CSV table of C-alpha atoms in Angstrom, one decimal:
chain,number,residue,atom,x,y,z
U,19,MET,CA,0.0,0.0,0.0
U,20,ALA,CA,1.2,3.4,-0.9
U,21,LYS,CA,1.2,6.1,1.7
U,22,THR,CA,-0.1,9.5,0.9
U,23,VAL,CA,1.6,12.5,2.5
U,24,GLU,CA,-0.6,15.5,3.2
U,25,ILE,CA,1.2,18.9,3.3
U,26,LYS,CA,-0.7,21.7,5.0
U,27,ILE,CA,0.0,25.0,3.3
U,28,PRO,CA,-1.4,28.2,4.7
U,29,ASP,CA,-3.2,30.6,2.4
U,30,ASP,CA,-0.8,33.5,3.0
U,31,ILE,CA,2.4,31.5,2.1
U,32,GLU,CA,3.6,34.1,-0.4
U,33,TYR,CA,3.4,36.9,2.2
U,34,ARG,CA,5.4,34.8,4.6
U,35,VAL,CA,8.1,34.4,2.0
U,36,ILE,CA,8.2,38.1,1.3
U,37,GLY,CA,8.2,38.8,5.1
U,38,ASN,CA,11.1,36.5,5.6
U,39,MET,CA,13.0,38.1,2.8
U,40,PHE,CA,12.5,41.5,4.5
U,41,GLY,CA,13.6,39.9,7.8
U,42,LEU,CA,16.8,38.7,6.1
U,43,LEU,CA,17.4,42.2,4.8
U,44,VAL,CA,17.1,43.7,8.2
U,45,ALA,CA,19.3,41.1,9.8
U,46,SER,CA,21.9,41.6,7.1
U,47,ALA,CA,21.8,45.3,7.7
U,48,GLY,CA,22.4,44.7,11.4
U,49,LEU,CA,25.2,42.4,10.6
U,50,LEU,CA,26.8,44.9,8.2
U,51,ALA,CA,26.6,47.6,10.9
U,52,GLY,CA,28.1,45.3,13.5
U,53,GLU,CA,31.5,45.0,15.1
U,54,MET,CA,32.7,42.1,12.8
U,55,VAL,CA,32.4,44.3,9.7
U,56,ARG,CA,33.6,47.5,11.4
U,57,LEU,CA,36.7,45.9,12.8
U,58,ARG,CA,37.1,43.4,9.9
U,59,SER,CA,37.6,40.4,12.2
U,60,PHE,CA,35.6,37.2,13.0
U,61,ASP,CA,37.0,37.4,16.6
U,62,TYR,CA,34.1,39.8,17.4
U,63,TRP,CA,31.3,37.4,16.5
U,64,LEU,CA,30.0,37.3,20.0
U,65,ASP,CA,29.3,41.1,19.8
U,66,ASP,CA,27.1,40.4,16.7
U,67,ILE,CA,25.3,37.3,18.0
U,68,VAL,CA,21.8,38.8,17.7
U,69,PRO,CA,22.1,39.8,14.0
U,70,LEU,CA,23.8,36.4,13.3
U,71,LEU,CA,21.0,34.5,15.0
U,72,LEU,CA,18.4,36.5,13.3
U,73,LEU,CA,20.1,35.9,9.9
U,74,ILE,CA,20.2,32.2,10.5
U,75,TRP,CA,16.6,32.0,11.8
U,76,MET,CA,15.1,34.1,9.0
U,77,GLY,CA,17.2,32.2,6.4
U,78,PHE,CA,15.8,28.9,7.7
U,79,ARG,CA,12.2,30.2,7.7
U,80,MET,CA,12.5,31.7,4.3
U,81,TYR,CA,14.0,28.5,2.9
U,82,ARG,CA,11.2,26.4,4.5
U,83,ASN,CA,8.4,28.7,3.3
U,84,PHE,CA,10.0,28.9,-0.2
U,85,LEU,CA,10.0,25.1,-0.5
U,86,SER,CA,6.3,25.0,0.7
U,87,THR,CA,5.4,27.6,-1.9
U,88,MET,CA,7.1,25.7,-4.6
U,89,ASN,CA,5.4,22.5,-3.5
U,90,ALA,CA,2.0,24.3,-3.5
U,91,TYR,CA,2.4,25.5,-7.0
U,92,GLN,CA,4.1,22.4,-8.4
U,93,GLY,CA,0.9,20.9,-9.9
U,94,VAL,CA,-0.7,24.2,-11.0
U,95,THR,CA,-0.9,24.7,-14.7
U,96,PRO,CA,-0.6,28.1,-16.3
U,97,SER,CA,-3.8,30.0,-16.7
U,98,VAL,CA,-3.3,30.6,-20.4
U,99,ALA,CA,-3.7,27.2,-22.0
U,100,VAL,CA,-3.5,28.8,-25.5
U,101,LEU,CA,0.3,29.0,-25.2
U,102,ARG,CA,0.6,25.2,-25.5
U,103,ASP,CA,0.7,25.2,-29.3
U,104,ARG,CA,1.6,28.7,-30.2
U,105,SER,CA,4.3,31.0,-29.3
U,106,ILE,CA,3.7,34.1,-27.2
U,107,ASN,CA,4.2,36.5,-30.2
U,108,GLU,CA,1.5,34.7,-32.1
U,109,VAL,CA,-0.9,35.0,-29.2
U,110,LEU,CA,-0.2,38.6,-28.7
U,111,LYS,CA,-0.6,39.4,-32.4
U,112,SER,CA,-3.8,37.4,-32.9
U,113,GLU,CA,-5.8,38.5,-29.8
U,114,PRO,CA,-6.7,42.2,-29.7
U,115,ALA,CA,-5.8,44.1,-26.6
U,116,VAL,CA,-8.2,46.3,-24.7
U,117,VAL,CA,-6.8,49.8,-24.4
U,118,ALA,CA,-8.2,52.4,-22.1
U,119,GLN,CA,-9.0,55.7,-23.8
U,120,ILE,CA,-9.1,59.1,-22.2
U,121,ALA,CA,-12.2,61.1,-23.0
U,122,ALA,CA,-11.8,63.9,-25.4
U,123,LYS,CA,-11.1,67.3,-23.8
U,124,THR,CA,-14.1,69.5,-24.0
U,125,GLY,CA,-13.3,73.1,-24.9
U,126,TYR,CA,-15.2,75.9,-23.2
U,127,SER,CA,-16.1,79.0,-25.0
U,128,ALA,CA,-15.2,82.4,-23.6
U,129,GLU,CA,-18.9,83.1,-22.8
U,130,GLN,CA,-19.3,79.9,-20.8
U,131,VAL,CA,-16.1,80.6,-18.8
U,132,VAL,CA,-17.3,84.2,-18.0
U,133,ALA,CA,-20.8,82.9,-17.0
U,134,GLU,CA,-19.3,80.3,-14.7
U,135,VAL,CA,-17.0,82.8,-13.0
U,136,ALA,CA,-19.8,85.2,-12.6
U,137,LYS,CA,-21.9,82.5,-10.9
U,138,ARG,CA,-19.1,81.6,-8.5
U,139,ILE,CA,-18.6,85.3,-7.6
U,140,GLU,CA,-22.3,85.7,-6.9
U,141,THR,CA,-22.5,82.6,-4.7
U,142,GLN,CA,-19.4,83.7,-2.8
U,143,LYS,CA,-20.9,87.2,-2.2
U,144,ALA,CA,-24.2,85.6,-1.0
U,145,GLU,CA,-22.3,83.3,1.4
U,146,ALA,CA,-20.3,86.2,2.7
U,147,LEU,CA,-23.5,88.2,3.3
U,148,LYS,CA,-25.1,85.3,5.2
U,149,LYS,CA,-22.0,85.0,7.4
U,150,ASN,CA,-21.9,88.7,8.1
U,151,LYS,CA,-25.6,88.7,9.0
U,152,SER,CA,-25.3,85.7,11.3
U,153,HIS,CA,-22.4,87.3,13.2
U,154,THR,CA,-24.1,90.6,13.9
């Protein structure tokens, strides 16, 4: 009888890999700013034990999560099944692309601009009068 192995993979596995990469970056920055690099000697490794431990721990977690992610996507087929028989250039040439278009710029006539400015001035005057009447 063949044994089946079930691997439990969390939903946010990609975010964990990215988070561990960021942790590795921070640990590497701490190590680069440490005593070993500043004094150029491995004799001061004990002074940099925290960045070293963080680097090792984050590296292990990133490696483990990366392998889990690769196992999760091992059986996943590409979403574009058309690419099986044709090259990418043929697919791009044969299928039309949807391009967003910006609406044409509407031009205002001089009379429309003057009328809108006059309306704004009148409304501002009316609001100013209301404020002055309410304060007195």
